[in-house]
N, CA, C and O atoms as a CHARMM CRD file, in Angstrom:
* protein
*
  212
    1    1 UNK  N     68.27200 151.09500  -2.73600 PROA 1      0.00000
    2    1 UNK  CA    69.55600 151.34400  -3.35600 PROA 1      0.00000
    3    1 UNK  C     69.40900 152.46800  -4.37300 PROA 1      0.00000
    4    1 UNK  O     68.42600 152.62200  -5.09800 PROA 1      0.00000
    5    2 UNK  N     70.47500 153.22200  -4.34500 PROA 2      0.00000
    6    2 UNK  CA    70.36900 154.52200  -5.51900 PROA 2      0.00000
    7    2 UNK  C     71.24900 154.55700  -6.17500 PROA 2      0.00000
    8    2 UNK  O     72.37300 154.37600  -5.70700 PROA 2      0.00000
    9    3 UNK  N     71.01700 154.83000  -7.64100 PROA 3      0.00000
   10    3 UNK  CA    71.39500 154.63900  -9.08600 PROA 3      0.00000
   11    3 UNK  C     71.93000 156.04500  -9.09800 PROA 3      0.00000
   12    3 UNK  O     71.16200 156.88300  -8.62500 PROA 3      0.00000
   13    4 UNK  N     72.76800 156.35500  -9.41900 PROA 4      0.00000
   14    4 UNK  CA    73.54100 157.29200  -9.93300 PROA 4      0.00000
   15    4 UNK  C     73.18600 157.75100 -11.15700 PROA 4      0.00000
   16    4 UNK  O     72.27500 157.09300 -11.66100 PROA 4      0.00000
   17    5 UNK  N     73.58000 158.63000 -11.79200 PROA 5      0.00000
   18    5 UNK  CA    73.66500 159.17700 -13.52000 PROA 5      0.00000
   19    5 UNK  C     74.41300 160.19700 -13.55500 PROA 5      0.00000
   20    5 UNK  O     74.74800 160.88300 -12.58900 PROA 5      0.00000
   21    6 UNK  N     74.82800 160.40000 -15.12400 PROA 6      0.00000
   22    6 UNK  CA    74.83300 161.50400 -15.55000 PROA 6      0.00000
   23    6 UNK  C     74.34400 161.33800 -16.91300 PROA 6      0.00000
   24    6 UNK  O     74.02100 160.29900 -17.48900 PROA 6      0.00000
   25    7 UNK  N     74.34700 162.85400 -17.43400 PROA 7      0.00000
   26    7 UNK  CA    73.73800 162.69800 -18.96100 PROA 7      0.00000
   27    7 UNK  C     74.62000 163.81200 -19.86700 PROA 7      0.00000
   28    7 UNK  O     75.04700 164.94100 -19.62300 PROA 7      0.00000
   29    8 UNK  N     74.66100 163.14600 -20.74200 PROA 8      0.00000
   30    8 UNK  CA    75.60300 163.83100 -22.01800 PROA 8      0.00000
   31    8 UNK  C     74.82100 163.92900 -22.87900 PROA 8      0.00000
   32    8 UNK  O     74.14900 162.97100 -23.25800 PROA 8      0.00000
   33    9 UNK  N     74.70000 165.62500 -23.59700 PROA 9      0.00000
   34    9 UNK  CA    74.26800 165.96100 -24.48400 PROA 9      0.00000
   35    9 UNK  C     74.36200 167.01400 -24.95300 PROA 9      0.00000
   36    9 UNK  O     74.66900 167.84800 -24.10100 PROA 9      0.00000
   37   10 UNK  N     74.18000 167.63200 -26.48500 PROA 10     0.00000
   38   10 UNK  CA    74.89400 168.64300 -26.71700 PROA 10     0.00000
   39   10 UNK  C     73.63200 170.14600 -26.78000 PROA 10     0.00000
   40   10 UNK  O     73.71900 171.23200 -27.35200 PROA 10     0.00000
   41   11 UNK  N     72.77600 169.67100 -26.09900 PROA 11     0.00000
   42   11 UNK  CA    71.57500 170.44400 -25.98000 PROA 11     0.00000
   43   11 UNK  C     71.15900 170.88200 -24.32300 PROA 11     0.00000
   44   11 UNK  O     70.96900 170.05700 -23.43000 PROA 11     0.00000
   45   12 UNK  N     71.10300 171.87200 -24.22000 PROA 12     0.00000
   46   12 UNK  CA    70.71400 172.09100 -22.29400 PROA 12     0.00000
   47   12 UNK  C     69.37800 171.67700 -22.45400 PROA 12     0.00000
   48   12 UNK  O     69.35700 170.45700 -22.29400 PROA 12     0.00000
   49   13 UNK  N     68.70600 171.93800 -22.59700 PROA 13     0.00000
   50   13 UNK  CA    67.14400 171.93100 -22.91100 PROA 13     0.00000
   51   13 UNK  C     67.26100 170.02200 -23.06500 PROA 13     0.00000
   52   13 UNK  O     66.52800 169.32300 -22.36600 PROA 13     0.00000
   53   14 UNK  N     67.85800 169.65000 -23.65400 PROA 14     0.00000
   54   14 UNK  CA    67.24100 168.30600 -23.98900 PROA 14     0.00000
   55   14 UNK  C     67.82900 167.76700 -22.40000 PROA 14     0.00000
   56   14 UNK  O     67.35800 166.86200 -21.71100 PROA 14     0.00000
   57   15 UNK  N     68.78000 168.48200 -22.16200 PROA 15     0.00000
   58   15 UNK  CA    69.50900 167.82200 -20.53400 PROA 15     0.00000
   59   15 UNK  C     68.76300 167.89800 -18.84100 PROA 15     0.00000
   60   15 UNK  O     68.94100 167.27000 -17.79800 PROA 15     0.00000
   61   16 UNK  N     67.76300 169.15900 -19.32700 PROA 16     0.00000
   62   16 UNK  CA    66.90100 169.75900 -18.23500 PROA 16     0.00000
   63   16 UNK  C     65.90200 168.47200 -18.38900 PROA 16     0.00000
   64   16 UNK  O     65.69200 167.79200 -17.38400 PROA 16     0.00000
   65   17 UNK  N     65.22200 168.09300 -19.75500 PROA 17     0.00000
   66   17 UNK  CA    64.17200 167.38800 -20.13200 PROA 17     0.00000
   67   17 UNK  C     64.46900 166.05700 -19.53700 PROA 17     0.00000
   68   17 UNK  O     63.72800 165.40900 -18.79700 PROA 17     0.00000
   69   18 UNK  N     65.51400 165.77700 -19.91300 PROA 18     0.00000
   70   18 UNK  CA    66.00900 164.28800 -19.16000 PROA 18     0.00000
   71   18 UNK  C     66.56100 164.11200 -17.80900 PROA 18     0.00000
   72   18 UNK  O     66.94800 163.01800 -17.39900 PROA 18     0.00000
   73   19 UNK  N     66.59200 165.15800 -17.14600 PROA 19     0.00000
   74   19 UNK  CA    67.27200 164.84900 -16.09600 PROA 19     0.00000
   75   19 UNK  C     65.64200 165.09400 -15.21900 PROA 19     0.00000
   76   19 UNK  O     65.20400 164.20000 -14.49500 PROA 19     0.00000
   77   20 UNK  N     64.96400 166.27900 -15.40500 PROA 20     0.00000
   78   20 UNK  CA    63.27200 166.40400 -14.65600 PROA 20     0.00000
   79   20 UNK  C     62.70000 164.70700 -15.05200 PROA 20     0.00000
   80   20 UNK  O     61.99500 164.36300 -14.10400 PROA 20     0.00000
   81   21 UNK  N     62.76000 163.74200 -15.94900 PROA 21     0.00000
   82   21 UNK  CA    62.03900 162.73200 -16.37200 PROA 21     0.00000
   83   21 UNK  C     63.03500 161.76400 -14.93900 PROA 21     0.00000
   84   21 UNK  O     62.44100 161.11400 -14.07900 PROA 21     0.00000
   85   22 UNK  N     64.53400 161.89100 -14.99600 PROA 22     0.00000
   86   22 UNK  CA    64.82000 161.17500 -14.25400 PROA 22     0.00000
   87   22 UNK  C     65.00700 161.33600 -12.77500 PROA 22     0.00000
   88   22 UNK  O     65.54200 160.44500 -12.11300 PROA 22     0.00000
   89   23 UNK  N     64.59500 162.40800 -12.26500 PROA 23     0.00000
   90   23 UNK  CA    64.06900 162.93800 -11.03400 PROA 23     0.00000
   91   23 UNK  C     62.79800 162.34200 -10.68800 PROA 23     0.00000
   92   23 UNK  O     62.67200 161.87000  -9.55800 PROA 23     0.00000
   93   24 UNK  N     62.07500 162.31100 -11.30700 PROA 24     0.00000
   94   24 UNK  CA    60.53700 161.36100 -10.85500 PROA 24     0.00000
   95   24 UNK  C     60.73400 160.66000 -10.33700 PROA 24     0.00000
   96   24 UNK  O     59.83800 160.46400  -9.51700 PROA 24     0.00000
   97   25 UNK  N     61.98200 159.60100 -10.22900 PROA 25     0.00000
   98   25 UNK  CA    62.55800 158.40400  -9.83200 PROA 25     0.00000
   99   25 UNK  C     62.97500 158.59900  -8.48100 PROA 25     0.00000
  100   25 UNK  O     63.59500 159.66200  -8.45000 PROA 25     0.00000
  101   26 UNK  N     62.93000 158.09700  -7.39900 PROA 26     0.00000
  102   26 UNK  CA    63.25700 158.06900  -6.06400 PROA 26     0.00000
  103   26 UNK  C     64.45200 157.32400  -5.88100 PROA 26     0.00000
  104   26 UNK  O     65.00000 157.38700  -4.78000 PROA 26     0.00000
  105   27 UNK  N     64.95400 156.61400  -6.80400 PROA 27     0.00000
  106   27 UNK  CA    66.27600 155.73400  -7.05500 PROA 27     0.00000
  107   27 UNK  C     67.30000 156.37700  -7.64000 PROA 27     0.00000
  108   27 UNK  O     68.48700 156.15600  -7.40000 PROA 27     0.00000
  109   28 UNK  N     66.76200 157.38200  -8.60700 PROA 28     0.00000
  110   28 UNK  CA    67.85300 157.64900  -9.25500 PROA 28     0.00000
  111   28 UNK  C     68.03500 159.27800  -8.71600 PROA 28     0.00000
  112   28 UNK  O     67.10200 160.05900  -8.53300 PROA 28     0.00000
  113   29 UNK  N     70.02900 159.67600  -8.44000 PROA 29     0.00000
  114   29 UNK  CA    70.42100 160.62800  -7.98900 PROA 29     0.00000
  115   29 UNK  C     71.40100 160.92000  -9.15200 PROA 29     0.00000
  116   29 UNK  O     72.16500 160.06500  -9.59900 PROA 29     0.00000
  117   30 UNK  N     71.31500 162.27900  -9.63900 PROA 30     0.00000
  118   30 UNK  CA    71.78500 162.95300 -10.51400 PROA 30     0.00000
  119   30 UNK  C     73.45200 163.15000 -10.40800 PROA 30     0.00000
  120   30 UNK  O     73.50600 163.40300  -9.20400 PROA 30     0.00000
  121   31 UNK  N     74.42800 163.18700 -10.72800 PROA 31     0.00000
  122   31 UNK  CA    75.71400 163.88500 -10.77800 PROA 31     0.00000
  123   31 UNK  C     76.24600 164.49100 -11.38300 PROA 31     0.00000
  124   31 UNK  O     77.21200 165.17500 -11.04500 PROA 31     0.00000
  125   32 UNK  N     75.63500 164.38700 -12.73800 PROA 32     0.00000
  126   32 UNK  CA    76.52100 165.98600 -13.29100 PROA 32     0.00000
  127   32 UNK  C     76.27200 165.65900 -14.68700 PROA 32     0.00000
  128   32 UNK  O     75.92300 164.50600 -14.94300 PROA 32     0.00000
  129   33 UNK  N     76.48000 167.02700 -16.19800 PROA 33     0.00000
  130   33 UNK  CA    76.27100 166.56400 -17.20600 PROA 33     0.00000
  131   33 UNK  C     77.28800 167.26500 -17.84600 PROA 33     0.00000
  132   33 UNK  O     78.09100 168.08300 -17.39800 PROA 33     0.00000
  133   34 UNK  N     77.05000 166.60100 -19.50100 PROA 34     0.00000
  134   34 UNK  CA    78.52200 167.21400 -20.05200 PROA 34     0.00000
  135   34 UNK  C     77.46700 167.33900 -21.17100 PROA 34     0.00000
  136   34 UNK  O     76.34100 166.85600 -21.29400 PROA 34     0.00000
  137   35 UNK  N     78.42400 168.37800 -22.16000 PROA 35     0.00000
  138   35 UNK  CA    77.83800 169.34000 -23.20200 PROA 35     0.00000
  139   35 UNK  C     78.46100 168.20300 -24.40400 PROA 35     0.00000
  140   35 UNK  O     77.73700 168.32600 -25.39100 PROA 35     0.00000
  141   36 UNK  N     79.41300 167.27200 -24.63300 PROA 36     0.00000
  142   36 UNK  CA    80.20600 166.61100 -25.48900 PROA 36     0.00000
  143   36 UNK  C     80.63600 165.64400 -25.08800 PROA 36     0.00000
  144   36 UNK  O     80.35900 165.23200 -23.96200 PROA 36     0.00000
  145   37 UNK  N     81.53000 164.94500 -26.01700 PROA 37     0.00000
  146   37 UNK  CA    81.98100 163.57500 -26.15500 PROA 37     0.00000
  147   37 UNK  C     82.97900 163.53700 -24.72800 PROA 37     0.00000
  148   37 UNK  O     82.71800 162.97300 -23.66500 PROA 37     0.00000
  149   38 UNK  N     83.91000 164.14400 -25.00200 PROA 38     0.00000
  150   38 UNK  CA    85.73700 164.41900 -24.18600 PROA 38     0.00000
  151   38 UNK  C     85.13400 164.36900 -22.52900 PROA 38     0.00000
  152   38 UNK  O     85.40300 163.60600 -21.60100 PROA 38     0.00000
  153   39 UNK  N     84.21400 165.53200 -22.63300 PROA 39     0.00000
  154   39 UNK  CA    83.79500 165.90700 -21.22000 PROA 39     0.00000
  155   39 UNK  C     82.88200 165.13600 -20.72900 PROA 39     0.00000
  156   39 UNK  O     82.48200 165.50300 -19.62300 PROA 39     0.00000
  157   40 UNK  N     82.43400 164.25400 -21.12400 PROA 40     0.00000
  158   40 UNK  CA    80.99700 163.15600 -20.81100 PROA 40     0.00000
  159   40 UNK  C     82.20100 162.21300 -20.90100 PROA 40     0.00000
  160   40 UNK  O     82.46500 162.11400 -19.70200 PROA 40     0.00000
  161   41 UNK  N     83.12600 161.43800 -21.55200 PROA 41     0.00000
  162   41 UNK  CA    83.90700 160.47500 -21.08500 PROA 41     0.00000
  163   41 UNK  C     84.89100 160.84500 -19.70900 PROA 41     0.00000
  164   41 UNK  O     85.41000 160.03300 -18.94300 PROA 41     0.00000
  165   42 UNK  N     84.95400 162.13000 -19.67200 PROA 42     0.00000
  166   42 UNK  CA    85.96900 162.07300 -18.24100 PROA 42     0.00000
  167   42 UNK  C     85.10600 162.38400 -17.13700 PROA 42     0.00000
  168   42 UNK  O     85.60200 162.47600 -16.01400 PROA 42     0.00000
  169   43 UNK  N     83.59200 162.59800 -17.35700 PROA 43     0.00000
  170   43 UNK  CA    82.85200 162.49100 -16.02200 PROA 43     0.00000
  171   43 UNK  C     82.82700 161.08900 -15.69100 PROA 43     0.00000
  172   43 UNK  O     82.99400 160.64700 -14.55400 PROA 43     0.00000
  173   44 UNK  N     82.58100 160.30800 -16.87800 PROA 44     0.00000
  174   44 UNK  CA    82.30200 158.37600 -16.60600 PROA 44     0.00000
  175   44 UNK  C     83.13900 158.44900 -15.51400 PROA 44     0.00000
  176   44 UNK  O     82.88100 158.23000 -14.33000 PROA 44     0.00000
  177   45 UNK  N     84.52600 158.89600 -16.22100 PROA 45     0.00000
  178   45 UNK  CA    85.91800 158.51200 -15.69500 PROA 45     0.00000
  179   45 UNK  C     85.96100 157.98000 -14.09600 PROA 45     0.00000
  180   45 UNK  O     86.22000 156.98000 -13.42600 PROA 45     0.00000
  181   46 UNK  N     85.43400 159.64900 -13.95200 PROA 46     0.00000
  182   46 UNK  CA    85.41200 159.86100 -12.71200 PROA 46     0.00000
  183   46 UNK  C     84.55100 160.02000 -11.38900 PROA 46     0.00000
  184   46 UNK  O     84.80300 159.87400 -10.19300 PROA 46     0.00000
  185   47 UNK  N     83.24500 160.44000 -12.23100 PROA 47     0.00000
  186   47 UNK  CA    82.41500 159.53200 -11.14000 PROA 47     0.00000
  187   47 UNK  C     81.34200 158.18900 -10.99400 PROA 47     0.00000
  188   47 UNK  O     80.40800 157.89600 -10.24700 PROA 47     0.00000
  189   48 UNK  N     82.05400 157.54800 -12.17500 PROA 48     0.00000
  190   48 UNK  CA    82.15100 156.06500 -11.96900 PROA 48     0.00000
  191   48 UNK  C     80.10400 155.67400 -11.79800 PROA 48     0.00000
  192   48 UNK  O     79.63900 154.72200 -11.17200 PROA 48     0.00000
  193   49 UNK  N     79.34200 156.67400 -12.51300 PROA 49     0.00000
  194   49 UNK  CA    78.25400 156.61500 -12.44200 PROA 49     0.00000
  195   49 UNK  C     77.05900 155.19300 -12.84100 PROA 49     0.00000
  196   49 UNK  O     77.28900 154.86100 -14.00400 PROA 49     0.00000
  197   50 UNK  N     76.07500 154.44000 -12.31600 PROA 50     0.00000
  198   50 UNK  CA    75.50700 153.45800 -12.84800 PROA 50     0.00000
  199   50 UNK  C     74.83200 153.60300 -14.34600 PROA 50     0.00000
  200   50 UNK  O     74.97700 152.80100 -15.26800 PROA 50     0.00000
  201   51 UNK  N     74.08400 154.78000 -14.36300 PROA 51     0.00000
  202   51 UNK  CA    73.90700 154.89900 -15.67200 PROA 51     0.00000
  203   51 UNK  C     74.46100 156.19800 -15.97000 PROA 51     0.00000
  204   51 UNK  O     74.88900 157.06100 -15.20400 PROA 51     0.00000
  205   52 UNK  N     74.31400 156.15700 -18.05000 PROA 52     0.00000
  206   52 UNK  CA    74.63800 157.52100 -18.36700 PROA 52     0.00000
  207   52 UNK  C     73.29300 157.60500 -19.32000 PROA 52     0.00000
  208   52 UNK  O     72.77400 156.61400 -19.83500 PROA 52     0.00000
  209   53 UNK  N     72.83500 158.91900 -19.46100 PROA 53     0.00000
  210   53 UNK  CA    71.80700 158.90400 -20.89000 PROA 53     0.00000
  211   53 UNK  C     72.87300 160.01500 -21.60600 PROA 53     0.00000
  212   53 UNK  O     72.65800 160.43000 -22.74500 PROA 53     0.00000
């Protein structure tokens, strides 16, 4: 089964760092990231992801 994500943060660099850590993972498939609050709540919104970091 595969875990979804996305990650919100207001740093690219910290977003590259966390998303390469969560690539190691064979479960977990990436969907998209937001730079802020507004835009990281309307990704939840919408793609309804299992986790967020």
């Amino acid at each position: 089964m595969s875990h979804t994500f996305i990650i919100i943060d207001d740093s690219q660099d910290d977003v590259s760092k966390t998303q390469a850590i969560a690539e190691r993972f064979r479960n977990l498939s990436f969907l998209a990231s937001a730079n802020n609050y507004d835009d990281g709540v309307n990704l939840i919104l919408e793609h309804q992801p299992h986790l967020v970091f």
